[in-house]
Amino acid sequence: MSDNGSPSNMQKPEDAGQSEHLNIKVTDNNNEVFFKIKRTTQLKKLMDAFCDRQGKNPASVRFLFDGARVQPTDNPESLDMQDGDTLEVHQEQIGGGC
Amino acid sequence: MKRKASHTDLLAASAPQGGDNTVTLPYTPGQWEPIVVPYADSIPFGETIQLYTNAITFTAHTITKLSTLAFRRFWTKPDIKPERVTRSDGARKKIILDASINDAKPPTDSKTSTTKKSSTDPKTSTTNNSPTDSKTSTTNNLLTYSKSLTTKTTTAPIKRDLLGRPLPYEDVYTRWWKHMDKYKNRPKNRHNENVRIAETGRCRFYYPGDENDDAMNSTIEDIIFDIDTGEDQDAEVEEVKRTYTQDEIDERIHAIVFDTTDYWPPVCEGDELDINNTHDDVEDYTADFDLDEEVQSCDDEVIVKTDQYDMIAQEEQVSKETVVKYLSFGQNGQVQTVKAILDDFDDPHALIERGQGKPLIPELTDEDYDILQVALDGTDNGSIELELVEGKLTTHDFKTLLPDLFNGNKLAWLNDNIINEYLSLLVEAEKARLGFTHTRNGSAPPVHAFASQWYTSMRNNPDSVTRWATRKNLGQGQFLDARLILIPICDQSHWRLIAIKPQDRLVEYYDSLNGEGDRYFLHVIEFLKKVLGREYSKGQWDFRNRPSVPQENNSDCGVFTCLNALCLLRQIDVSYLEACAEPGMTEPRCRLAVTLLKGQAIEF
């Protein structure tokens, strides 16, 4: 019965107790973008929007929330996000030892 | 045999057609300190052995390797007493392997005596320390060395890559040496310079620009103009372009930029080696042994006692004669040489099978190869971009891990996704082994690995990292309950590992290039202050740079970082890594890949 995979704009309002929308900051330490999303919106939407807006290749960036990599299918609820929380955006790191 | 068959299967899947350029190399690269190998071939066990080397890597690594060697041989920690381990660049180091026992009478066949002669050569040149002499001996050494190259050609096995192809750069390297022949009478010219720098293993010079530059695109101008020798560099470029075809130049650049450290000929006496090589590792090592710090001469002496036959006999419940016979002589009455033991070294599992627990890198099974093969087939050998591990790893990530198989950049530099995911799988496996499950506001995990973005975040926004810890039940006092916190760090295109042992109030730094971790310690201190708050007390914590088994090329630091982490999680000495250290780290890379594809670590 989980609606984890369904399109975000068709969520049933579930959590009556909590406010339906959250403000999430996405920052790569240069740019900050604020998003207002539903608790059950897949974060993929937000990640794509950030990449789109900042002209970044989605393959070369990683989104972290509290030190854990965010999966596109995660949503604020599954990650226990609060209003005002931040997603960190990091570039790919590679190293070999020069 | 089974495993090899699987290799061939993989080969059949993705090897290019018609690769028949089999060029044999004089020694198997990466087996040991290559400088030592020519002499080691002639050293019988059972007598005092003196190895002379001016290999610049004569460091803790060499000694660890000797020690491990003896350890494997005698199943016990050998009594190592380096009387003086001091460093002066270009100087010869003398290693004495004291394996004298009464019973062993190694036959003095012709082979032994001829090679003995050659091993005394360096000794005589050691005494000549005047700068004028060193120049001539440079060329002499080169000549001697290239001679030894030609005489040994037949015995060397062909090094093959995972796909069973002869490694292409061996060919390049052989050519490279031919080029060297042309120039060997011009000791101060740039071609020697290039070799010299390549030999140090610090190819930094050949990475033009910053980490984002593609070293693949180096030009001959980049290489020649990188080092100002005061000669006419334009003319030099012209000469090179006149002498070689573009293909040859490209190959050579490739050899310099990527593969030189796989083939590490001796650095010659008189060479100045000042390429950011701080030799701190040596100092660390000497400190451990509380050595006399006085520099008495250019000779460095290490004594490795391996007189342990009695004990082995007792342990193995065989007669001492058997042990002596087995250890001192080969099957055909030939002297068991250090080289033979080095060959033994190549089997990473041999040591472990002798009661040392599981191997660091479990050998790939047929099933493992199947898993790898499925990934290869699915991505058409890396040409299709796919999610190979859902939501986590894509073809692109695997290209950094197994570039040969997934058709990635030859640099073979691991990316953060691979490192972070592998470490988290290891941590999960260890937590599962200890029966730990994470609950919100529950107890602290015994082990944890932070993502490699820790360092970036600590620099930009330290407060966020405090939240990382809290999220994992590692906030405040709970942090001190953990046994091991791992933090991989990618800085300046190099992977290194910080290990925090909160219970011991100890922070360690592991670096396969044996650099120093002081700048990272500063961030760890800041992190500890933030996480522990008032519980942080400056005097309690100890910060140590630990020796790591060094990587043997300029690509593998990520793999070494992972394996150092594995050793720490398994609570075994990081020198275990020695058993699988080789340039390219093909087997460990495959193991990493399979673990990642399976999503489950069996390395415990």
Coordinates of C-alpha atoms in Angstrom, one line a residue, chain B residues 160-583:
Chain B
R160 CA 48.8 -9.9 -17.8
D161 CA 45.8 -7.9 -17.0
L162 CA 42.6 -9.1 -15.7
L163 CA 41.5 -10.0 -19.2
G164 CA 44.6 -12.2 -19.6
R165 CA 46.1 -9.8 -22.2
P166 CA 49.8 -9.0 -21.9
L167 CA 49.9 -5.6 -20.4
P168 CA 50.3 -3.2 -23.2
Y169 CA 52.6 -0.8 -21.4
E170 CA 55.3 -3.4 -21.0
D171 CA 55.9 -2.9 -24.6
V172 CA 56.0 0.8 -24.1
Y173 CA 58.4 0.4 -21.3
T174 CA 60.7 -1.8 -23.3
R175 CA 60.8 0.9 -25.9
W176 CA 61.3 3.5 -23.3
W177 CA 64.4 1.7 -22.2
K178 CA 65.6 1.7 -25.8
H179 CA 65.2 5.4 -25.8
M180 CA 67.1 5.5 -22.7
D181 CA 70.0 3.7 -24.3
K182 CA 70.2 6.5 -26.8
Y183 CA 70.6 9.0 -24.1
K184 CA 72.5 7.3 -21.5
N185 CA 75.7 9.1 -22.3
R186 CA 74.0 12.3 -21.6
P187 CA 73.4 12.0 -17.9
K188 CA 72.1 15.5 -17.3
N189 CA 69.7 15.7 -20.2
R190 CA 66.0 15.9 -19.8
H191 CA 65.3 12.4 -20.9
N192 CA 67.2 11.1 -18.0
E193 CA 65.5 13.7 -15.9
N194 CA 62.1 12.4 -17.0
V195 CA 63.1 8.9 -16.1
R196 CA 64.5 9.9 -12.9
I197 CA 61.4 11.7 -11.8
A198 CA 59.2 8.9 -13.1
E199 CA 61.4 6.5 -11.0
T200 CA 60.6 8.3 -7.9
G201 CA 57.0 7.4 -8.3
R202 CA 56.0 11.0 -7.8
C203 CA 54.6 11.8 -11.1
R204 CA 53.0 14.9 -9.9
F205 CA 55.0 16.9 -12.4
Y206 CA 53.2 15.3 -15.2
Y207 CA 49.8 16.2 -14.2
P208 CA 49.5 19.5 -15.7
G209 CA 47.2 21.9 -13.8
D210 CA 44.7 20.9 -11.3
E211 CA 42.8 17.8 -10.4
N212 CA 40.2 18.5 -13.0
D213 CA 42.7 18.5 -15.9
D214 CA 42.8 15.4 -17.9
A215 CA 46.3 14.0 -17.7
M216 CA 45.5 12.0 -20.8
N217 CA 45.8 15.2 -22.7
S218 CA 49.4 15.8 -21.7
T219 CA 51.6 16.8 -24.6
I220 CA 55.2 16.3 -25.1
E221 CA 55.5 20.1 -24.5
D222 CA 53.9 19.7 -21.1
I223 CA 56.4 17.1 -20.1
I224 CA 59.4 18.9 -21.4
F225 CA 58.5 22.3 -20.1
D226 CA 57.5 21.0 -16.8
I227 CA 61.0 20.9 -15.6
D228 CA 63.3 23.7 -16.4
T229 CA 66.8 22.3 -16.8
G230 CA 68.2 25.4 -18.4
E231 CA 68.5 23.7 -21.7
D232 CA 66.9 24.8 -24.9
Q233 CA 63.5 23.3 -24.4
D234 CA 62.1 24.3 -27.8
A235 CA 65.0 22.4 -29.4
E236 CA 64.3 19.5 -27.2
V237 CA 60.7 19.4 -28.3
E238 CA 61.7 19.6 -31.9
E239 CA 64.2 16.8 -31.4
V240 CA 61.7 14.5 -29.8
K241 CA 59.2 15.2 -32.5
R242 CA 61.8 14.6 -35.2
T243 CA 63.0 11.3 -33.7
Y244 CA 59.7 9.7 -32.8
T245 CA 56.4 9.3 -34.5
Q246 CA 53.3 10.8 -32.8
D247 CA 52.2 7.4 -31.7
E248 CA 55.5 6.7 -30.0
I249 CA 55.3 10.0 -28.3
D250 CA 51.8 9.3 -27.1
E251 CA 52.8 5.9 -25.8
R252 CA 55.7 7.4 -24.0
I253 CA 53.7 10.1 -22.4
H254 CA 51.2 7.5 -21.4
A255 CA 54.0 5.4 -19.9
I256 CA 55.3 8.4 -18.0
V257 CA 52.0 9.7 -16.8
F258 CA 50.3 6.5 -15.9
D259 CA 52.5 3.5 -15.6
T260 CA 55.9 4.5 -14.7
T261 CA 55.8 3.4 -11.2
D262 CA 54.9 -0.1 -12.2
Y263 CA 58.3 -0.4 -13.6
W264 CA 60.6 1.1 -11.2
P265 CA 64.2 0.8 -12.1
P266 CA 66.8 1.8 -9.6
V267 CA 67.5 5.4 -9.1
C268 CA 71.2 6.0 -9.7
E269 CA 73.7 7.3 -7.4
G270 CA 74.1 11.0 -7.7
D271 CA 70.5 11.5 -8.7
E272 CA 69.0 14.2 -6.7
L273 CA 65.6 13.2 -5.4
D274 CA 63.8 16.2 -4.2
I275 CA 60.4 15.7 -5.6
N276 CA 58.2 16.6 -2.6
N277 CA 59.5 13.5 -1.0
T278 CA 59.7 14.3 2.6
H279 CA 60.6 10.9 3.8
D280 CA 58.6 11.4 6.9
D281 CA 57.6 7.8 6.8
V282 CA 61.2 6.8 7.5
E283 CA 61.4 9.2 10.4
D284 CA 58.2 7.8 11.8
Y285 CA 59.6 4.3 11.5
T286 CA 62.8 5.1 13.2
A287 CA 61.0 6.7 16.0
D288 CA 59.1 3.5 16.6
F289 CA 62.3 1.6 17.0
D290 CA 63.9 4.2 19.1
L291 CA 66.9 4.3 16.9
D292 CA 70.1 6.1 17.2
E293 CA 69.4 9.2 15.2
E294 CA 73.0 9.9 14.3
V295 CA 73.8 9.7 10.7
Q296 CA 77.0 7.8 10.7
S297 CA 77.5 7.1 7.1
C298 CA 75.6 6.7 3.9
D299 CA 75.0 3.0 4.6
D300 CA 71.8 2.1 6.3
E301 CA 71.7 -1.2 8.0
V302 CA 68.8 -3.4 8.8
I303 CA 69.3 -6.7 10.4
V304 CA 66.5 -9.2 10.1
K305 CA 67.0 -12.3 12.1
T306 CA 65.3 -15.3 10.7
D307 CA 66.8 -18.0 12.8
Q308 CA 63.6 -19.7 13.8
Y309 CA 64.0 -23.2 12.5
D310 CA 63.7 -24.9 15.9
M311 CA 60.4 -23.3 16.6
I312 CA 58.9 -24.2 13.2
A313 CA 60.0 -27.8 13.7
Q314 CA 58.3 -27.8 17.0
E315 CA 55.2 -26.2 15.7
E316 CA 55.0 -28.4 12.6
Q317 CA 56.0 -31.5 14.6
V318 CA 58.6 -32.4 12.1
S319 CA 62.3 -32.9 12.5
K320 CA 64.5 -29.9 12.3
E321 CA 66.3 -31.5 9.3
T322 CA 63.1 -31.5 7.4
V323 CA 62.6 -27.9 8.1
V324 CA 66.1 -27.0 7.2
K325 CA 65.8 -29.0 4.0
Y326 CA 62.5 -27.5 3.1
L327 CA 63.3 -24.0 3.9
S328 CA 66.9 -23.9 2.7
F329 CA 66.7 -25.9 -0.5
G330 CA 64.3 -26.1 -3.3
Q331 CA 63.0 -29.4 -4.7
N332 CA 65.9 -30.0 -7.0
G333 CA 68.5 -29.3 -4.5
Q334 CA 68.7 -25.7 -5.6
V335 CA 69.1 -23.0 -3.1
Q336 CA 65.8 -21.7 -2.0
T337 CA 66.3 -18.0 -2.7
V338 CA 64.7 -14.9 -1.5
K339 CA 63.3 -14.7 -4.9
A340 CA 61.6 -18.0 -4.4
I341 CA 60.0 -16.7 -1.3
L342 CA 59.0 -13.6 -3.1
D343 CA 57.2 -15.7 -5.6
D344 CA 55.5 -17.3 -2.7
F345 CA 54.6 -13.8 -1.7
D346 CA 52.6 -13.4 -4.8
D347 CA 50.0 -15.8 -3.4
P348 CA 48.1 -13.5 -1.0
H349 CA 46.3 -16.4 0.5
A350 CA 49.2 -18.6 1.5
L351 CA 50.0 -16.7 4.6
I352 CA 46.5 -16.6 5.7
E353 CA 45.8 -20.2 5.1
R354 CA 48.4 -20.9 7.7
G355 CA 46.0 -20.2 10.5
Q356 CA 45.9 -16.4 10.1
G357 CA 42.2 -16.2 9.6
K358 CA 40.4 -15.3 6.5
P359 CA 42.2 -13.6 3.7
L360 CA 41.9 -9.9 3.4
I361 CA 40.5 -10.3 -0.1
P362 CA 38.6 -13.5 -0.5
E363 CA 39.3 -15.0 -3.8
L364 CA 36.5 -14.6 -6.4
T365 CA 34.3 -17.6 -6.9
D366 CA 32.7 -18.7 -10.1
E367 CA 29.5 -17.1 -8.8
D368 CA 31.4 -13.8 -8.2
Y369 CA 32.7 -13.9 -11.8
D370 CA 29.1 -14.5 -13.0
I371 CA 27.9 -11.4 -11.1
L372 CA 30.7 -9.4 -12.7
Q373 CA 29.9 -10.8 -16.1
V374 CA 26.3 -9.9 -15.8
A375 CA 27.2 -6.3 -15.0
L376 CA 29.6 -6.3 -18.0
D377 CA 27.0 -7.8 -20.3
G378 CA 24.3 -5.5 -19.1
T379 CA 26.3 -2.4 -19.8
D380 CA 27.9 -3.8 -22.9
N381 CA 31.3 -3.5 -21.3
G382 CA 30.7 -0.1 -19.9
S383 CA 29.2 1.6 -23.0
I384 CA 25.7 1.7 -21.6
E385 CA 25.0 4.0 -18.7
L386 CA 23.0 2.0 -16.2
E387 CA 22.2 1.9 -12.5
L388 CA 24.1 -1.2 -11.5
V389 CA 23.3 -0.8 -7.9
E390 CA 19.9 0.8 -7.6
G391 CA 19.9 4.4 -6.6
K392 CA 23.6 4.2 -5.7
L393 CA 26.1 3.1 -8.3
T394 CA 26.1 3.5 -12.1
T395 CA 28.2 2.3 -14.9
H396 CA 30.1 5.6 -14.5
D397 CA 31.1 4.6 -11.0
F398 CA 32.3 1.2 -12.0
K399 CA 34.3 2.7 -14.8
T400 CA 36.5 4.3 -12.1
L401 CA 36.9 1.0 -10.3
L402 CA 37.5 -1.4 -13.2
P403 CA 38.4 0.8 -16.1
D404 CA 39.8 -2.2 -18.0
L405 CA 36.6 -4.0 -18.0
F406 CA 34.1 -1.1 -18.1
N407 CA 36.1 0.8 -20.7
G408 CA 36.8 3.7 -18.3
N409 CA 39.6 6.1 -18.0
K410 CA 43.0 4.5 -17.7
L411 CA 43.7 6.6 -14.7
A412 CA 41.7 4.2 -12.7
W413 CA 41.0 6.7 -10.0
L414 CA 38.2 5.6 -7.7
N415 CA 35.4 8.0 -7.1
D416 CA 33.5 8.9 -3.9
N417 CA 30.5 6.7 -4.6
I418 CA 32.6 3.6 -4.8
I419 CA 34.6 4.4 -1.6
N420 CA 31.6 5.5 0.4
E421 CA 29.4 2.6 -0.7
Y422 CA 32.1 0.0 -0.1
L423 CA 32.9 1.4 3.3
S424 CA 29.3 1.5 4.3
L425 CA 28.9 -2.1 3.3
L426 CA 31.9 -3.1 5.3
V427 CA 30.5 -1.2 8.3
E428 CA 27.1 -2.8 7.9
A429 CA 28.7 -6.3 7.8
E430 CA 30.7 -5.6 10.9
K431 CA 27.7 -4.2 12.7
A432 CA 25.7 -7.3 11.7
R433 CA 28.5 -9.5 12.9
L434 CA 28.3 -7.8 16.3
G435 CA 24.5 -8.0 16.3
F436 CA 24.0 -4.2 16.3
T437 CA 20.9 -2.7 14.9
H438 CA 20.4 1.0 14.6
T439 CA 17.4 2.4 16.4
R440 CA 16.5 6.1 16.7
N441 CA 17.9 7.5 19.9
G442 CA 19.3 4.1 20.6
S443 CA 22.9 3.2 21.5
A444 CA 25.9 4.3 19.5
P445 CA 27.1 2.0 16.7
P446 CA 30.3 0.2 17.5
V447 CA 31.7 1.2 14.1
H448 CA 30.8 3.8 11.6
A449 CA 32.1 5.3 8.4
F450 CA 31.3 8.9 7.5
A451 CA 30.9 9.8 3.9
S452 CA 33.9 11.2 2.2
Q453 CA 32.1 14.6 1.9
W454 CA 32.8 14.9 5.6
Y455 CA 36.0 16.8 4.8
T456 CA 34.3 19.2 2.4
S457 CA 31.5 19.8 4.8
M458 CA 33.9 20.3 7.7
R459 CA 35.6 23.1 5.7
N460 CA 32.4 24.7 4.6
N461 CA 29.9 24.1 7.2
P462 CA 31.1 22.3 10.3
D463 CA 27.8 22.5 12.1
S464 CA 26.1 20.3 9.6
V465 CA 28.6 17.6 10.3
T466 CA 27.6 17.6 13.9
R467 CA 24.2 16.7 12.8
W468 CA 25.6 13.8 10.8
A469 CA 27.0 12.4 14.0
T470 CA 23.8 13.0 16.0
R471 CA 21.8 11.3 13.3
K472 CA 23.9 8.2 13.8
N473 CA 23.6 8.2 17.6
L474 CA 27.1 9.5 17.8
G475 CA 26.3 12.8 19.3
Q476 CA 27.9 14.1 22.5
G477 CA 28.9 11.4 25.0
Q478 CA 27.7 8.6 22.8
F479 CA 30.5 9.3 20.5
L480 CA 33.0 7.9 23.0
D481 CA 31.2 4.5 23.1
A482 CA 32.1 3.8 19.5
R483 CA 35.2 1.6 18.8
L484 CA 36.0 2.9 15.3
I485 CA 34.9 5.8 13.2
L486 CA 36.3 5.9 9.7
I487 CA 36.5 8.9 7.5
P488 CA 37.8 8.6 4.0
I489 CA 39.1 11.9 2.6
C490 CA 39.7 12.9 -1.0
D491 CA 41.9 15.9 -1.1
Q492 CA 44.3 17.0 -3.9
S493 CA 43.2 14.0 -6.0
H494 CA 44.4 11.6 -3.3
W495 CA 42.4 9.3 -1.1
R496 CA 43.4 8.9 2.5
L497 CA 41.8 7.6 5.6
I498 CA 41.2 9.0 9.1
A499 CA 40.4 6.5 11.8
I500 CA 39.1 7.8 15.0
K501 CA 39.2 5.3 17.9
P502 CA 37.0 7.1 20.5
Q503 CA 37.4 4.5 23.2
D504 CA 41.2 4.9 23.0
R505 CA 41.0 8.7 22.5
L506 CA 43.1 8.1 19.4
V507 CA 43.0 9.5 15.9
E508 CA 45.1 7.8 13.2
Y509 CA 45.9 8.8 9.7
Y510 CA 46.6 6.2 7.0
D511 CA 48.0 7.3 3.6
S512 CA 49.3 5.0 1.0
L513 CA 51.7 7.7 -0.1
N514 CA 52.7 8.0 3.5
G515 CA 52.1 11.7 3.7
E516 CA 51.2 13.5 6.9
G517 CA 47.7 14.0 8.1
D518 CA 48.2 17.1 10.2
R519 CA 45.9 19.3 8.2
Y520 CA 43.2 16.8 8.6
F521 CA 43.8 16.4 12.3
L522 CA 43.0 20.0 12.6
H523 CA 39.5 19.3 11.2
V524 CA 39.1 16.3 13.4
I525 CA 39.9 18.4 16.4
E526 CA 37.3 20.9 15.4
F527 CA 34.9 18.0 14.8
L528 CA 35.6 16.4 18.2
K529 CA 35.1 19.8 19.9
K530 CA 31.7 20.2 18.2
V531 CA 30.5 16.7 18.8
L532 CA 31.8 16.2 22.3
G533 CA 31.2 19.7 23.5
R534 CA 32.5 20.0 27.0
E535 CA 33.6 16.4 27.1
Y536 CA 36.4 17.2 24.7
S537 CA 39.6 17.5 26.6
K538 CA 42.6 18.5 24.6
G539 CA 45.2 16.5 26.5
Q540 CA 43.3 13.3 26.3
W541 CA 43.5 12.8 22.6
D542 CA 46.4 11.4 20.6
F543 CA 47.0 12.0 16.9
R544 CA 49.2 9.7 15.0
N545 CA 50.4 9.3 11.4
R546 CA 50.5 5.6 10.8
P547 CA 52.6 3.8 8.2
S548 CA 50.5 2.3 5.4
V549 CA 51.5 -0.2 2.9
P550 CA 52.3 2.1 0.0
Q551 CA 50.5 2.0 -3.3
E552 CA 52.7 0.9 -6.2
N553 CA 51.5 3.3 -8.9
N554 CA 49.6 6.5 -9.1
S555 CA 46.1 5.1 -9.3
D556 CA 45.4 2.8 -6.4
C557 CA 45.1 5.0 -3.4
G558 CA 41.4 4.6 -3.3
V559 CA 41.7 0.8 -3.1
F560 CA 44.4 1.1 -0.4
T561 CA 42.1 3.4 1.5
C562 CA 39.3 0.8 1.3
L563 CA 41.6 -2.0 2.4
N564 CA 43.1 0.0 5.2
A565 CA 39.6 0.5 6.4
L566 CA 38.9 -3.2 6.1
C567 CA 42.0 -4.1 8.2
L568 CA 40.9 -1.6 10.8
L569 CA 37.4 -3.0 10.9
R570 CA 38.7 -6.5 11.1
Q571 CA 41.1 -5.4 13.8
I572 CA 44.1 -6.8 12.0
D573 CA 47.3 -5.1 11.3
V574 CA 47.2 -2.9 8.2
S575 CA 50.4 -4.6 7.1
Y576 CA 48.1 -7.5 6.0
L577 CA 47.5 -5.4 3.0
E578 CA 51.0 -6.4 1.9
A579 CA 49.8 -9.7 0.8
C580 CA 47.7 -8.3 -2.0
A581 CA 49.6 -5.1 -2.8
E582 CA 50.5 -4.9 -6.4
P583 CA 50.4 -2.2 -9.1

